XYZ file of C-alpha atoms in Angstrom:
153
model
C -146.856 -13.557 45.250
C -143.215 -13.671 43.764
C -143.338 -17.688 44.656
C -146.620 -17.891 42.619
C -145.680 -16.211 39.723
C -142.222 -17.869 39.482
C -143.965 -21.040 39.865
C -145.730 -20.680 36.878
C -142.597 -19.685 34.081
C -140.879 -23.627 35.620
C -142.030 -24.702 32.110
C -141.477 -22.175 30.019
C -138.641 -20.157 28.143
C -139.161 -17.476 30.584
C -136.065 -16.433 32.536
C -137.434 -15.804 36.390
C -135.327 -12.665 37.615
C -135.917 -11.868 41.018
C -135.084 -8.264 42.705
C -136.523 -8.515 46.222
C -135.652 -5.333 47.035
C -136.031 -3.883 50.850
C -139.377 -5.053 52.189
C -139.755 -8.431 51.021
C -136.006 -9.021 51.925
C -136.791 -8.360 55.342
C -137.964 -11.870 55.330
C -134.870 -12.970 55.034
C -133.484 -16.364 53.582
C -136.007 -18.959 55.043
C -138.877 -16.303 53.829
C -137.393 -15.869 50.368
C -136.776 -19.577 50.240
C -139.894 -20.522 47.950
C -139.733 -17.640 45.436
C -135.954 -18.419 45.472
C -136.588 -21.977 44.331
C -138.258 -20.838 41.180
C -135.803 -18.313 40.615
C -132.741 -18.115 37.450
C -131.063 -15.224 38.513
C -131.310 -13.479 41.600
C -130.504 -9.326 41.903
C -129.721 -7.608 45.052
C -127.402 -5.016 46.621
C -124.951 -4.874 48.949
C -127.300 -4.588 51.600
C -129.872 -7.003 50.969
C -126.961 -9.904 50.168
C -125.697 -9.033 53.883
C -129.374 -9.718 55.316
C -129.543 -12.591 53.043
C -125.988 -13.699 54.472
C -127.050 -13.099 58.152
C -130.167 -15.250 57.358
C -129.261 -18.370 56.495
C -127.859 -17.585 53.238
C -123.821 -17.953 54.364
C -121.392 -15.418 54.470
C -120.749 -15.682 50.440
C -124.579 -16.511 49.814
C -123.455 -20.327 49.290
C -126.605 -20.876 50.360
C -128.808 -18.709 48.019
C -126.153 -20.130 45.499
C -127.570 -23.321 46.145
C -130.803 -22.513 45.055
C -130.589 -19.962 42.619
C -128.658 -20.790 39.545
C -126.977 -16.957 38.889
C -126.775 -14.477 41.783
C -126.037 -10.645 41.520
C -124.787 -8.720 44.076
C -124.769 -4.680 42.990
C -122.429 -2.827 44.404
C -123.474 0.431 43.274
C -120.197 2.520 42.894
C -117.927 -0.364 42.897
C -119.471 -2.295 40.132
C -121.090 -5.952 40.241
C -120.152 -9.504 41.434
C -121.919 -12.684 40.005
C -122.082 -15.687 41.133
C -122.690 -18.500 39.057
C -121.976 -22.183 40.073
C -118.822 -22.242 41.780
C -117.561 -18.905 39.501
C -117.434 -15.626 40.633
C -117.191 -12.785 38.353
C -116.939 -8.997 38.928
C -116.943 -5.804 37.009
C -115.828 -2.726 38.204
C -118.552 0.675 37.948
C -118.240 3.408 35.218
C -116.714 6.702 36.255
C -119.150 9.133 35.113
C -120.650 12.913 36.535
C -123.735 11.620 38.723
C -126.394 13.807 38.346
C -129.436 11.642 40.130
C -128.834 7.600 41.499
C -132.523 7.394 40.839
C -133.395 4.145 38.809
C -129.776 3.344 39.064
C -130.192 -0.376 40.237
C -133.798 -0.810 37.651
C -131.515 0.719 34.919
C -128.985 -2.142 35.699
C -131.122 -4.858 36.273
C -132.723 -3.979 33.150
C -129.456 -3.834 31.233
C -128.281 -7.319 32.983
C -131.824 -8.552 31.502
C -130.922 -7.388 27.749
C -127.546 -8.876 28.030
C -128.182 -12.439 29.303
C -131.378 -12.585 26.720
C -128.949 -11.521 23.980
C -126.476 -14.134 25.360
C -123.846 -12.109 26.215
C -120.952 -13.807 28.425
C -121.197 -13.091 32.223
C -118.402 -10.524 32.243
C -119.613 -8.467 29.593
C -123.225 -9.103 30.685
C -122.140 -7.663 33.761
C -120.026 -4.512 32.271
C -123.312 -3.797 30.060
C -125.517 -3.415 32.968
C -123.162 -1.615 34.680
C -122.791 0.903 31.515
C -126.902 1.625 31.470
C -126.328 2.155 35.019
C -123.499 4.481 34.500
C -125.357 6.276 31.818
C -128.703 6.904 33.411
C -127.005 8.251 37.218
C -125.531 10.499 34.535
C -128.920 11.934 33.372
C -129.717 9.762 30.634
C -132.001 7.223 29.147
C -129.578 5.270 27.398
C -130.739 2.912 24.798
C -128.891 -0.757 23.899
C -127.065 1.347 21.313
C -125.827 4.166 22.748
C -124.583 1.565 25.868
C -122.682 -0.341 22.608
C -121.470 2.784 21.817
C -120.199 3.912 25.171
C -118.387 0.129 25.640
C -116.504 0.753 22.547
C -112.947 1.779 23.262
């Protein structure tokens, strides 16, 4: 299904982000392969990069990397690495009171989304996601305002 729909933004503005998440992961590399293909930025966690890696993928997703022109690896508590040509970037996690992880990783994607739509640069992109990540395990809904907000020093 993923491959289908991916297929169809190829000619279009539309920036394919991919979050496999744990069952279709389980196919691994060579089953991910043709959604992959079609895919701009790719969003996993720790987890599903290390089944990725023992896949096919290689041990630093070169692989995937190959394919897949921005890769995210979440790293829940740690923060975020990306992965974009032969750059890698990282930003650390937020230190905040966690109330419930719930939506934790959709609350990031979703603030990775905003960011690279808004054209932010990779490091901040990343640091924004990670701040509506922060703020929602902390019992909030943040909007992109209040995440401004919390960024500033």
């Amino acid at each position: 299904l993923a491959e289908r729909i991916f297929k169809n933004t190829g000619n279009s503005d539309c920036l394919a982000v991919y979050d496999p998440g744990g069952i279709a992961i389980r196919r691994g590399f060579p089953g991910l392969l043709p959604a992959l293909k079609h895919t701009d930025v790719l969003l996993v966690n720790r987890d599903e990069a290390r089944v990725l890696s023992e896949t096919g993928g290689g041990p630093l997703l070169e692989e995937v990397r190959r394919v897949v022109p921005l890769v995210i690896v979440k790293l829940g508590g740690e923060g975020a690495r990306a992965f974009k040509g032969g750059k890698e970037v990282s930003a650390p996690a937020f230190r905040v009171r966690v109330v419930n992880t719930t939506g934790a990783g959709d609350a990031f994607n979703a603030g990775l989304c905003y960011a690279l739509l808004n054209n932010m640069p990779l490091e901040k992109a990343l640091s924004f996601a990670n701040a509506v990540a922060a703020l929602r395990v902390s019992g909030l809904r943040p909007s992109p305002l209040e995440v401004s907000k919390y960024l500033k020093p």
